Tab-separated table of N, CA and C (backbone and C1' of nucleotides) in Angstrom:
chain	number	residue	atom	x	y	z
A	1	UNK	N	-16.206	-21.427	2.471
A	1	UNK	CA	-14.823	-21.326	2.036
A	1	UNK	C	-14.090	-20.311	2.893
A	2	UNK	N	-13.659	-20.790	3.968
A	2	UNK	CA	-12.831	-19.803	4.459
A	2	UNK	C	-11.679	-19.702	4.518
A	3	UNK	N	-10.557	-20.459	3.651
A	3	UNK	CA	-9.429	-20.388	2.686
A	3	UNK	C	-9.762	-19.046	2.091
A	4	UNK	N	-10.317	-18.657	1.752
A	4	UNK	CA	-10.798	-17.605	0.565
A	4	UNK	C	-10.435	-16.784	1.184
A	5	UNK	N	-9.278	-15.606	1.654
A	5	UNK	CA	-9.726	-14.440	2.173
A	5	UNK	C	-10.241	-13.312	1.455
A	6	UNK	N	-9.929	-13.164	0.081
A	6	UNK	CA	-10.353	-12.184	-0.581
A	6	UNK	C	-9.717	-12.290	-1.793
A	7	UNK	N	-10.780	-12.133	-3.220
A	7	UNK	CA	-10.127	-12.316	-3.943
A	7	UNK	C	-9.021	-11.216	-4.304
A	8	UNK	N	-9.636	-10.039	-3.573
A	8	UNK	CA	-8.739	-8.729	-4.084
A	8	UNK	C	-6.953	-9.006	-3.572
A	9	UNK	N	-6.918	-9.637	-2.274
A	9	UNK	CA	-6.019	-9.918	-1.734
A	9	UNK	C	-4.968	-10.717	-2.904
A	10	UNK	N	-6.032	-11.924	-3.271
A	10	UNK	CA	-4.912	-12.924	-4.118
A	10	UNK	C	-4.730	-12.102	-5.695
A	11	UNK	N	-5.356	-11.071	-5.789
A	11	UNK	CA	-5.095	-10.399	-7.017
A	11	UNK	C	-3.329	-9.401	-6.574
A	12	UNK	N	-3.406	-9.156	-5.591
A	12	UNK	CA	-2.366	-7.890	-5.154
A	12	UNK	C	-1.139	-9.269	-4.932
A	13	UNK	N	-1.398	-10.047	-4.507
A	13	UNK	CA	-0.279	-11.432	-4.356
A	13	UNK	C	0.612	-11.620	-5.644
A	14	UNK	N	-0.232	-11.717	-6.551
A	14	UNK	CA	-0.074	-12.451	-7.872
A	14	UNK	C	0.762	-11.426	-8.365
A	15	UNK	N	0.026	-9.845	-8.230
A	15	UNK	CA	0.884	-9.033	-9.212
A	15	UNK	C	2.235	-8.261	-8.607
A	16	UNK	N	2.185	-8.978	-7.269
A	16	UNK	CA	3.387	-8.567	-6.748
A	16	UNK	C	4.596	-9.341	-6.806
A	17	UNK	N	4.016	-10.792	-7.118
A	17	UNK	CA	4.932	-12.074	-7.295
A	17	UNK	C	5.066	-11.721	-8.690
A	18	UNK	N	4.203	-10.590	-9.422
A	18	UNK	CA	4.963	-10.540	-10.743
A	18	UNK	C	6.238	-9.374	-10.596
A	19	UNK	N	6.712	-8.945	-9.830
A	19	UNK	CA	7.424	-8.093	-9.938
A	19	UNK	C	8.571	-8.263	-9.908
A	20	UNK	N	9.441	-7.531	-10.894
A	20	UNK	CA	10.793	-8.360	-11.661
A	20	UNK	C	12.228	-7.799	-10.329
A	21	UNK	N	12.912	-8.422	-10.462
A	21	UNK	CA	14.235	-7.639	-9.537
A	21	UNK	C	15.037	-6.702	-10.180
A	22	UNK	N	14.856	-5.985	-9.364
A	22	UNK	CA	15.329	-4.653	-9.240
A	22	UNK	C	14.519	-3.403	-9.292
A	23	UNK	N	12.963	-4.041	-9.488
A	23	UNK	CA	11.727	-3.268	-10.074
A	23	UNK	C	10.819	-2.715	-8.345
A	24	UNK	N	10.471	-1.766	-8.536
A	24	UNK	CA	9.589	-1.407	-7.032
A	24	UNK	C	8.241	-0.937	-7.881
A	25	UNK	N	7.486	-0.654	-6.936
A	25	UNK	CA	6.201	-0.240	-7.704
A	25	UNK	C	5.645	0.415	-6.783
A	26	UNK	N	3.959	0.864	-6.258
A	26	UNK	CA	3.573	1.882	-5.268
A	26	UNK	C	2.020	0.806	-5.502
A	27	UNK	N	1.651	1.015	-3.810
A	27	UNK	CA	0.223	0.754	-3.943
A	27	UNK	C	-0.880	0.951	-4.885
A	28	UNK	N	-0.581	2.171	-5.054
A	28	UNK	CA	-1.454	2.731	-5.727
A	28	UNK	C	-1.736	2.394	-7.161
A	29	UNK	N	-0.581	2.014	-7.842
A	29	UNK	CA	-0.755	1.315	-8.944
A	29	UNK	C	-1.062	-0.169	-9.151
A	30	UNK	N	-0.824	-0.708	-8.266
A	30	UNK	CA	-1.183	-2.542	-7.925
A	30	UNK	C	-3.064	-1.971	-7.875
A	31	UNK	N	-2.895	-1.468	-7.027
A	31	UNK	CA	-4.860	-0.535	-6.859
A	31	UNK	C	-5.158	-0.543	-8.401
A	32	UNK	N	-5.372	0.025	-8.962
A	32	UNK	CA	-5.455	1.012	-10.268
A	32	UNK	C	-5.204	0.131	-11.031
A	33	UNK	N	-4.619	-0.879	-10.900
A	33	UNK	CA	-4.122	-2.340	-12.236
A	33	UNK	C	-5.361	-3.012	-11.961
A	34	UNK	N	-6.066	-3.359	-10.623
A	34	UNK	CA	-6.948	-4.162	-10.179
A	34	UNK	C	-8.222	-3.417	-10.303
A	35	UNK	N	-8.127	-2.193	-10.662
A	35	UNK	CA	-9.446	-1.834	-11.280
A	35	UNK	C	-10.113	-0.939	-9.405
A	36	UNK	N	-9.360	-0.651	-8.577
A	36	UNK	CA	-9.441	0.191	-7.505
A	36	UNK	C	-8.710	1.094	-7.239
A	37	UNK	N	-8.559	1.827	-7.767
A	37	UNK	CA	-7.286	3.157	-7.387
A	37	UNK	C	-7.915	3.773	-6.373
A	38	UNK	N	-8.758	3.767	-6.082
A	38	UNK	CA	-9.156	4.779	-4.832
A	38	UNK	C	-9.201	3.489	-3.504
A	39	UNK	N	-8.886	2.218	-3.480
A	39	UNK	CA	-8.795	1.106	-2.712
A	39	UNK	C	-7.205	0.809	-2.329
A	40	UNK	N	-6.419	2.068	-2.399
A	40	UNK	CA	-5.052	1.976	-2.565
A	40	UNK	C	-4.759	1.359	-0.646
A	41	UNK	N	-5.137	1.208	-0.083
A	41	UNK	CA	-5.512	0.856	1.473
A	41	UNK	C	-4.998	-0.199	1.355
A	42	UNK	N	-6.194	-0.980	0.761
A	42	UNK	CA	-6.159	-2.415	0.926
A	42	UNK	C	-4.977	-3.202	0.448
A	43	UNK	N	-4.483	-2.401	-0.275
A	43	UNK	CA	-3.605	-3.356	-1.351
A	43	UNK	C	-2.315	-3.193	0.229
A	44	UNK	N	-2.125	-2.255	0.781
A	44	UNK	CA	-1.165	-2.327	1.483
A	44	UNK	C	-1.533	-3.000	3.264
A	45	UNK	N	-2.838	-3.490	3.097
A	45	UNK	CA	-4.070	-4.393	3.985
A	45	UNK	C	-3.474	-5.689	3.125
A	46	UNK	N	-3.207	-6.149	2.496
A	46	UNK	CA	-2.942	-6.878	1.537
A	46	UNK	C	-1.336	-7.486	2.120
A	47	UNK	N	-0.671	-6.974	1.796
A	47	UNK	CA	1.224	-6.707	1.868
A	47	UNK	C	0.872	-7.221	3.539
A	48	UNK	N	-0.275	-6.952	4.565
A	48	UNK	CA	0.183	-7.204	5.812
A	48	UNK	C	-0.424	-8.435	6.439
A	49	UNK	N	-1.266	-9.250	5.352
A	49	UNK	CA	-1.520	-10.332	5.599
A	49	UNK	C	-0.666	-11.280	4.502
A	50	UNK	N	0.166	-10.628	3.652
A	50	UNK	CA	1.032	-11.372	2.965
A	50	UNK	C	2.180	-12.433	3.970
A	51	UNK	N	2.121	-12.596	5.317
A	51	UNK	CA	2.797	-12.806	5.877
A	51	UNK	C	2.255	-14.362	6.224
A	52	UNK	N	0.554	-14.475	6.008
A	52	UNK	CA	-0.037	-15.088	6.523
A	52	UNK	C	-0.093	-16.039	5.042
A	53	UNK	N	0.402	-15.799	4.215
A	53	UNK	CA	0.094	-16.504	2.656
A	53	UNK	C	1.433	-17.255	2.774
A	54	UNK	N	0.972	-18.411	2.033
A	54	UNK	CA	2.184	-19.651	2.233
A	54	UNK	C	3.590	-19.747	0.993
A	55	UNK	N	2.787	-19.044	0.334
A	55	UNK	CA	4.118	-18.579	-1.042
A	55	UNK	C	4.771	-16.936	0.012
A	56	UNK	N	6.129	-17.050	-0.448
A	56	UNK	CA	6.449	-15.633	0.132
A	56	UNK	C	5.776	-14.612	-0.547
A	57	UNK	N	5.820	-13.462	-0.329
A	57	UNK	CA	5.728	-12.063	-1.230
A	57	UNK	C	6.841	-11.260	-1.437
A	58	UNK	N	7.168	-11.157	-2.482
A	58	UNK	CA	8.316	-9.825	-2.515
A	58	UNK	C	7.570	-8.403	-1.756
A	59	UNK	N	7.306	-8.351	-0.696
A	59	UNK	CA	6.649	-7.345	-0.114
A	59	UNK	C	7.642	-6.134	-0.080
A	60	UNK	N	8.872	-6.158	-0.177
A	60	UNK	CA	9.633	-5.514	-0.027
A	60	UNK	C	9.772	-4.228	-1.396
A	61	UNK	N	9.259	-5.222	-2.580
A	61	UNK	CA	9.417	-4.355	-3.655
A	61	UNK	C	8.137	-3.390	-3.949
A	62	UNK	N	7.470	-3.317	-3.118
A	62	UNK	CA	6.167	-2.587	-2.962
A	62	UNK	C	6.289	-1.393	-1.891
A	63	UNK	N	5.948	-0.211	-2.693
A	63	UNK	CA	6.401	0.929	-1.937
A	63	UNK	C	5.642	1.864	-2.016
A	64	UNK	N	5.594	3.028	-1.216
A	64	UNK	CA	4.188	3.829	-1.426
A	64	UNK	C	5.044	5.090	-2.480
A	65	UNK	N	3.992	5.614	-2.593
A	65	UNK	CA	3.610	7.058	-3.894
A	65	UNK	C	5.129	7.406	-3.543
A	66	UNK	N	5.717	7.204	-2.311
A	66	UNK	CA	6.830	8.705	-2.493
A	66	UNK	C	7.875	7.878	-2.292
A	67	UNK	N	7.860	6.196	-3.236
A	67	UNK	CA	9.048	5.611	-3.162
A	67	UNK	C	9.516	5.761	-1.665
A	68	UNK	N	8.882	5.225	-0.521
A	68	UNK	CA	9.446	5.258	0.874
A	68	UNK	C	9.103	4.269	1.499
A	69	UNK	N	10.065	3.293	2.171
A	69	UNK	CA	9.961	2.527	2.536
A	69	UNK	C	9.076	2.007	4.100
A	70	UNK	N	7.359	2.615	3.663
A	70	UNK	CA	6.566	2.379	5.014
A	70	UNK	C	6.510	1.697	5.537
A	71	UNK	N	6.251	0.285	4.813
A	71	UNK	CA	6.246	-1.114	5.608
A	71	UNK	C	7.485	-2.131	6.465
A	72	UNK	N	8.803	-0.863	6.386
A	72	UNK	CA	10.014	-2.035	6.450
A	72	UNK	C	9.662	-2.426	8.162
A	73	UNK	N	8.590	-1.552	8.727
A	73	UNK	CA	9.013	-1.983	10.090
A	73	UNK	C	8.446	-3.248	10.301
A	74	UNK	N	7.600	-3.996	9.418
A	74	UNK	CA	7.075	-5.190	9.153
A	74	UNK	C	7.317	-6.198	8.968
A	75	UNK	N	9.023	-6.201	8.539
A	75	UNK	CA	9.126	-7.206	8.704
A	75	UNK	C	9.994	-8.028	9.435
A	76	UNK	N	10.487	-9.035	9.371
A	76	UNK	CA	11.413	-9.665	9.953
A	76	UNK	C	12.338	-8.401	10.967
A	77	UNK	N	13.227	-8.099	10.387
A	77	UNK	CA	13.896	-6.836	10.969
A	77	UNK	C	13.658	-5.602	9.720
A	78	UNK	N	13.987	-4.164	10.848
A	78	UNK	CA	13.189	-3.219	9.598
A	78	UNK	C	14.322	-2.958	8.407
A	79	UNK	N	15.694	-3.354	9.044
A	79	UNK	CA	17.039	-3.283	7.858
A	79	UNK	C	16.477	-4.130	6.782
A	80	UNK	N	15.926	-5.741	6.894
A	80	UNK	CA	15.449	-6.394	5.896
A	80	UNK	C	15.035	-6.095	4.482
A	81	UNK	N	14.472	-5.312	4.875
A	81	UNK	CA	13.761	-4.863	3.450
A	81	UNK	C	15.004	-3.652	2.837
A	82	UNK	N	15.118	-2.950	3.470
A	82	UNK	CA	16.207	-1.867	2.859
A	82	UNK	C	17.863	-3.002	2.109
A	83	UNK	N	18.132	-4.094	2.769
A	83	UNK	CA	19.184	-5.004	2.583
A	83	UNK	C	18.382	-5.449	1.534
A	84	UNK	N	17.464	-6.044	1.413
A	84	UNK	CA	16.670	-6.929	0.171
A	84	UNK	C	16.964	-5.966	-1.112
A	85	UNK	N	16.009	-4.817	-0.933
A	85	UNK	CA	16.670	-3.650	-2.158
A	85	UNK	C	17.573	-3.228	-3.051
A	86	UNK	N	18.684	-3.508	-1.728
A	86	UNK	CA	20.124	-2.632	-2.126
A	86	UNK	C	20.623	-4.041	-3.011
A	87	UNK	N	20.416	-5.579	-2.796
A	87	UNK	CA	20.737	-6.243	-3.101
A	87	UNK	C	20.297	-6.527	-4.701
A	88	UNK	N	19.220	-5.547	-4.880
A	88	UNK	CA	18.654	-5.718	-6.176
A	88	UNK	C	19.585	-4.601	-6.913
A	89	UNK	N	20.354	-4.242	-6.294
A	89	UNK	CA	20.851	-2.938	-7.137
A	89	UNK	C	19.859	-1.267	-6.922
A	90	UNK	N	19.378	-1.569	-6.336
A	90	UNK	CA	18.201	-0.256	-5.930
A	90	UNK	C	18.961	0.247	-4.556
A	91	UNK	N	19.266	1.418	-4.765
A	91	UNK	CA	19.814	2.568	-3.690
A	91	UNK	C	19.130	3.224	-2.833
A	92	UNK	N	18.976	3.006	-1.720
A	92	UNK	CA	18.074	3.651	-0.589
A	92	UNK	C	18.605	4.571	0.486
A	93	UNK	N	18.139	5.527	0.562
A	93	UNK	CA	18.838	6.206	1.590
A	93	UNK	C	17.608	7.134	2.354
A	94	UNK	N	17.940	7.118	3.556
A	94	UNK	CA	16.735	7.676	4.501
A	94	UNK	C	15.488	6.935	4.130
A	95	UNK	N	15.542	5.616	4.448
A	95	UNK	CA	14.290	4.963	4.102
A	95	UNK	C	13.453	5.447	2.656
A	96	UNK	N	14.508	5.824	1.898
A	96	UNK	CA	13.784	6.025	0.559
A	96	UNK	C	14.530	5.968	-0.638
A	97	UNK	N	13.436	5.263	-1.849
A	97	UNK	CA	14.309	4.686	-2.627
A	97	UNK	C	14.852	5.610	-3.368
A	98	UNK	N	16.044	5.535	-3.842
A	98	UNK	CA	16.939	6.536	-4.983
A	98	UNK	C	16.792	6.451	-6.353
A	99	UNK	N	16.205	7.037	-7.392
A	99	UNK	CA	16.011	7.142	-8.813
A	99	UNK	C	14.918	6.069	-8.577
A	100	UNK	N	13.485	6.439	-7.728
A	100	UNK	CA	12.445	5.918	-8.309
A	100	UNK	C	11.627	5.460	-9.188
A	101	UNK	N	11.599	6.734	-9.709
A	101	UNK	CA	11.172	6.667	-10.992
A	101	UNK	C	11.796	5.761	-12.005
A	102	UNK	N	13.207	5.611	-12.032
A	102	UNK	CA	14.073	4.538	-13.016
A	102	UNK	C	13.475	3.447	-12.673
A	103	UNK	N	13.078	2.805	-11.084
A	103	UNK	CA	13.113	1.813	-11.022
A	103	UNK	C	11.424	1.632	-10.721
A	104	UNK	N	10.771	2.128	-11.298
A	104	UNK	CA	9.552	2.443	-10.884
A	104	UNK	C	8.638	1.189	-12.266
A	105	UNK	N	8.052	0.135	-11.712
A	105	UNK	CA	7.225	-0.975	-12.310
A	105	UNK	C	5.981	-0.859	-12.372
A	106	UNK	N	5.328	-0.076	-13.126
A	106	UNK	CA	3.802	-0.021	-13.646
A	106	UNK	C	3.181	-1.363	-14.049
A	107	UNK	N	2.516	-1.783	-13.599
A	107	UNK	CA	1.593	-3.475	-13.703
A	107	UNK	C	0.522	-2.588	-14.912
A	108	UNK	N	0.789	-1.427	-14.715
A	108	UNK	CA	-0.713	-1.089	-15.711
A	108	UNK	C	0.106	-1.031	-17.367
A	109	UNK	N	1.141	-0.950	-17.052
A	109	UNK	CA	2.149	-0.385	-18.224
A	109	UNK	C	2.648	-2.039	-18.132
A	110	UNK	N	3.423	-2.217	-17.904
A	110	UNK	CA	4.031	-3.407	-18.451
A	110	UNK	C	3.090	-4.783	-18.498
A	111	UNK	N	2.192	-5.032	-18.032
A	111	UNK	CA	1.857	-5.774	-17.782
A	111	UNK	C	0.153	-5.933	-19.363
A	112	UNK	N	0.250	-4.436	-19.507
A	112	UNK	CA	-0.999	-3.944	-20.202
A	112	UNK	C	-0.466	-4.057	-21.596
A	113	UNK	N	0.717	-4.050	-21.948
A	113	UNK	CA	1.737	-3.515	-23.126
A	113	UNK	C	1.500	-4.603	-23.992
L	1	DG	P	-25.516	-8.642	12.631
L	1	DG	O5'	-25.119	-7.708	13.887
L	1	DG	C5'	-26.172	-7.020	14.573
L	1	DG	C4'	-25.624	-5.718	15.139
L	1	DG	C3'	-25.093	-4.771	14.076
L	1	DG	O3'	-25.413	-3.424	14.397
L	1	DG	C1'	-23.317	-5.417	15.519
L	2	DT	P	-25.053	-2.229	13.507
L	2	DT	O5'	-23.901	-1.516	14.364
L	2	DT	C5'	-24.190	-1.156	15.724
L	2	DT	C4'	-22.970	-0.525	16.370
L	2	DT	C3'	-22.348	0.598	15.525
L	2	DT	O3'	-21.982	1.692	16.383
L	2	DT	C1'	-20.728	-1.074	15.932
L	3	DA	P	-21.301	2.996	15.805
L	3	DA	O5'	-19.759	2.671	16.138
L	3	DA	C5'	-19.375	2.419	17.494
L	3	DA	C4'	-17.848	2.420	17.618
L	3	DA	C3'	-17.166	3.505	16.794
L	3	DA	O3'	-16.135	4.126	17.558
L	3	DA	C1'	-16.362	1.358	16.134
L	4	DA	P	-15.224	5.263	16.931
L	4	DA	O5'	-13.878	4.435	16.654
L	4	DA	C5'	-13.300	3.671	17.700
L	4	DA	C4'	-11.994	3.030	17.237
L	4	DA	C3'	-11.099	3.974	16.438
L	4	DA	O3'	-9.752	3.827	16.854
L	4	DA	C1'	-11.596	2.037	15.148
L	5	DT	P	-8.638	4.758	16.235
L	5	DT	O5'	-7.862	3.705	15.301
L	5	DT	C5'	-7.323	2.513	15.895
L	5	DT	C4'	-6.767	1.590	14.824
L	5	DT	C3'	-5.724	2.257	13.927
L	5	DT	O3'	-4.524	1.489	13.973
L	5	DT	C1'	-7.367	1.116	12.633
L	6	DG	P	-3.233	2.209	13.419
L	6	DG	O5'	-3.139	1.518	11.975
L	6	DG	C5'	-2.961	0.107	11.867
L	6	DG	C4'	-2.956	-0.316	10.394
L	6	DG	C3'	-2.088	0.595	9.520
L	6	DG	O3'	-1.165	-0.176	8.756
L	6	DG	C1'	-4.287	0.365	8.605
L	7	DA	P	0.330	-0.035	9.270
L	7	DA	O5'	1.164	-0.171	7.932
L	7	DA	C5'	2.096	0.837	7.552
L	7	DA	C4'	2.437	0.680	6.088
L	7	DA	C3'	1.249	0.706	5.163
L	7	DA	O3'	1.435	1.687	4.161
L	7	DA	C1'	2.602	-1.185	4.720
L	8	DC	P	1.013	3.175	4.457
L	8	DC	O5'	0.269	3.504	3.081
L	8	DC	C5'	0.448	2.692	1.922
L	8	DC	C4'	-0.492	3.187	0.841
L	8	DC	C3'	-0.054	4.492	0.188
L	8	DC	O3'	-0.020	4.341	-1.231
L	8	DC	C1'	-2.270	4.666	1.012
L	9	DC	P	0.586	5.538	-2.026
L	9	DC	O5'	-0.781	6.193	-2.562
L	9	DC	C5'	-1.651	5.439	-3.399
L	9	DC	C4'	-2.879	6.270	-3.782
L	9	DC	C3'	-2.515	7.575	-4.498
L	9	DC	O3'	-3.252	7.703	-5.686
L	9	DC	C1'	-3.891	8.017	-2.592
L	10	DT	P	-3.028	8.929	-6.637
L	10	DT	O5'	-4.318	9.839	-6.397
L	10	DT	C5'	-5.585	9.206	-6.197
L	10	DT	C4'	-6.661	10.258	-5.946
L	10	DT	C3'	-6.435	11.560	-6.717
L	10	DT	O3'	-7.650	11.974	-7.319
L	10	DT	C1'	-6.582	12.002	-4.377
L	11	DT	P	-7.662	13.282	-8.189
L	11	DT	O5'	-8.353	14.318	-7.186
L	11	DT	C5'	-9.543	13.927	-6.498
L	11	DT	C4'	-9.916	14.971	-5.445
L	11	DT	C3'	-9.934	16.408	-5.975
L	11	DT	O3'	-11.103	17.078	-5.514
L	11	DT	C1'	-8.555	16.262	-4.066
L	12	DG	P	-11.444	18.518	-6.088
L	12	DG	O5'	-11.320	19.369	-4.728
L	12	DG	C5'	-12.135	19.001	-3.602
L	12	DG	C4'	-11.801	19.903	-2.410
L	12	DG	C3'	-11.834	21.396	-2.759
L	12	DG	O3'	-12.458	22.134	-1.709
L	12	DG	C1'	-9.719	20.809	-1.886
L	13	DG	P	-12.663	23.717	-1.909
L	13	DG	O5'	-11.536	24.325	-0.959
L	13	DG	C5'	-11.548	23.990	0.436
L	13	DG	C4'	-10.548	24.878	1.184
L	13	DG	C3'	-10.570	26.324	0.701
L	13	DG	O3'	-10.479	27.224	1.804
L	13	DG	C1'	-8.395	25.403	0.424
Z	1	DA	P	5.288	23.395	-7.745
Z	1	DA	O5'	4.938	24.359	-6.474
Z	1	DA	C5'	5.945	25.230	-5.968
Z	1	DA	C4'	5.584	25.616	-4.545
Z	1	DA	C3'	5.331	24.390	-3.691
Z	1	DA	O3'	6.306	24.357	-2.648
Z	1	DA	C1'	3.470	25.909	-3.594
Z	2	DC	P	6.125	22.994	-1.754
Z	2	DC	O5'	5.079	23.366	-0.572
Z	2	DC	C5'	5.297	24.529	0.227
Z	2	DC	C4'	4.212	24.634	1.301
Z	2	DC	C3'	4.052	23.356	2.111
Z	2	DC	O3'	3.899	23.659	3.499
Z	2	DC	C1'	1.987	23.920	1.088
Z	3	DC	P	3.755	22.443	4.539
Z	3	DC	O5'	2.173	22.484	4.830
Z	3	DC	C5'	1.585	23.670	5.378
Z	3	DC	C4'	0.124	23.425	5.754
Z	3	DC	C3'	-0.108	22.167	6.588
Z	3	DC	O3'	-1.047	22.444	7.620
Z	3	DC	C1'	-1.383	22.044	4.580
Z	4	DA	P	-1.465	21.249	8.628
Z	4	DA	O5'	-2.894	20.855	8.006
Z	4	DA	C5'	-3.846	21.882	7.728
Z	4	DA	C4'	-5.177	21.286	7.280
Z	4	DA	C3'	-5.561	20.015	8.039
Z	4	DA	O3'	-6.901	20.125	8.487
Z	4	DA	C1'	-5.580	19.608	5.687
Z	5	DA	P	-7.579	18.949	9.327
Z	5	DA	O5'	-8.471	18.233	8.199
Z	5	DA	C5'	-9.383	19.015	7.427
Z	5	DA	C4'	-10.155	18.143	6.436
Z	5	DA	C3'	-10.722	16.861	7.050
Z	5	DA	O3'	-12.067	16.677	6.607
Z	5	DA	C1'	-9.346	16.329	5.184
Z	6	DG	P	-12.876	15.412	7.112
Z	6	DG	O5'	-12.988	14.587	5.737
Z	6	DG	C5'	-13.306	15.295	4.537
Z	6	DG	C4'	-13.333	14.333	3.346
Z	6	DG	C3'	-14.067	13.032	3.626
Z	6	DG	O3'	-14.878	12.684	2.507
Z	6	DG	C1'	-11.833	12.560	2.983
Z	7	DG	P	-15.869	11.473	2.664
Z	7	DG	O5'	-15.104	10.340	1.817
Z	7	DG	C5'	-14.665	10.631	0.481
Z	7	DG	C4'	-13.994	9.388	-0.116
Z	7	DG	C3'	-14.702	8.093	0.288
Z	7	DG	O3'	-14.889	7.263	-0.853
Z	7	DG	C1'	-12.415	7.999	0.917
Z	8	DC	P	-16.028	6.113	-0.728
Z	8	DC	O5'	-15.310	4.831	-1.324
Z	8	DC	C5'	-14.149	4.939	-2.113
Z	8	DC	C4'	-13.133	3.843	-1.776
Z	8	DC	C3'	-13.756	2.633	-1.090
Z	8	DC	O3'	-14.021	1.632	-2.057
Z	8	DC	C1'	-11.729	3.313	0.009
Z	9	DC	P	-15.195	0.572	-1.732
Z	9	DC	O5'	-14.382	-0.592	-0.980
Z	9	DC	C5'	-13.355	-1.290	-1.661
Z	9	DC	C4'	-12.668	-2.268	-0.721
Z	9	DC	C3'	-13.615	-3.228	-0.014
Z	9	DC	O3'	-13.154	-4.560	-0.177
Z	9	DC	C1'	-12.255	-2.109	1.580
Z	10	DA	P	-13.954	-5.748	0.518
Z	10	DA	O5'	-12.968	-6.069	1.740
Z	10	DA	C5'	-11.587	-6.285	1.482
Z	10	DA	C4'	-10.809	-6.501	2.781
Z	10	DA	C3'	-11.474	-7.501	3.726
Z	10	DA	O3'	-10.510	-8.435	4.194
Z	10	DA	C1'	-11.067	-5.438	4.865
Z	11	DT	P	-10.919	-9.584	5.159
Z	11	DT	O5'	-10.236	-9.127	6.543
Z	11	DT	C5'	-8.901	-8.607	6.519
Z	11	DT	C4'	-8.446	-8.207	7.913
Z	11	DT	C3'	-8.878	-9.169	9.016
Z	11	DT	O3'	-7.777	-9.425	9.890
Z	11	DT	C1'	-9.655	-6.983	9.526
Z	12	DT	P	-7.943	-10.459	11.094
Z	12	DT	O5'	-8.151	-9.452	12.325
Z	12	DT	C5'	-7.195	-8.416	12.567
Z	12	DT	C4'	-7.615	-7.580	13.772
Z	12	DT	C3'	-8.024	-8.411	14.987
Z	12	DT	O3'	-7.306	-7.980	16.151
Z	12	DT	C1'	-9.719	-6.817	14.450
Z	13	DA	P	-7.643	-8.657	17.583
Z	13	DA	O5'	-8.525	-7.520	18.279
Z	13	DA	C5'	-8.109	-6.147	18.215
Z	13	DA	C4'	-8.964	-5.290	19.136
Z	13	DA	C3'	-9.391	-6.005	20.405
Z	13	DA	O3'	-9.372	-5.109	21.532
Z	13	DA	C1'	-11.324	-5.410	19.150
DNA sequence: GTAATGACCTTGG
DNA sequence: ACCAAGGCCATTA
């Protein structure tokens, strides 16, 4: 089966395609929902083969610990992702998101609730 | 098959 | 409080 790349991969897919608009979240908790918090790597190993997965990813709404936008240089253009954001109503400035925490989506919390 | 890198996080000094 | 190093799993060279 080499379709298969990993199931951890299609686990970080799924719970990122669960993520609502206007909502961001951090590796580390997609990690930590999947039962790896110390695998917080992969999940963003994950986000960079999301490109290679045939459903899109909201990759954009995935952000690290300090609400900062690491991956925008990834994609399409690096404005992309900061334009995707702002369009959700989420305020970014200096490549970082504004009132994180407000907009901050726990998969362990909402998803656990 | 071994070595190095990566859209990170946690812990230690 | 700040700075530094380690660890994790998978992919690529």
């Amino acid at each position: 089966m080499e379709v298969k790349e990993t199931d951890f991969f299609d686990q970080v897919f799924k719970v990122v395609r669960l993520i609502p608009e206007g909502r961001v979240t951090s590796y580390g908790a997609i990690a930590k929902y999947l039962g790896a918090p110390t695998s917080s790597r992969i999940v963003g190993y994950a986000m960079n083969a999301s490109h290679s997965q045939k459903e899109k990813v909201p990759a954009h709404r995935v952000l690290n610990r300090n609400g900062q936008l690491t991956g925008k240089h990834h994609f399409s253009n690096p404005f992309m992702m900061q334009e995707l954001l702002e369009k959700e109503n989420i305020i970014i400035k200096n490549d970082t998101v504004q009132d994180f925490n407000n907009h901050y989506w726990d998969p362990t919390f909402e998803l656990s609730l």
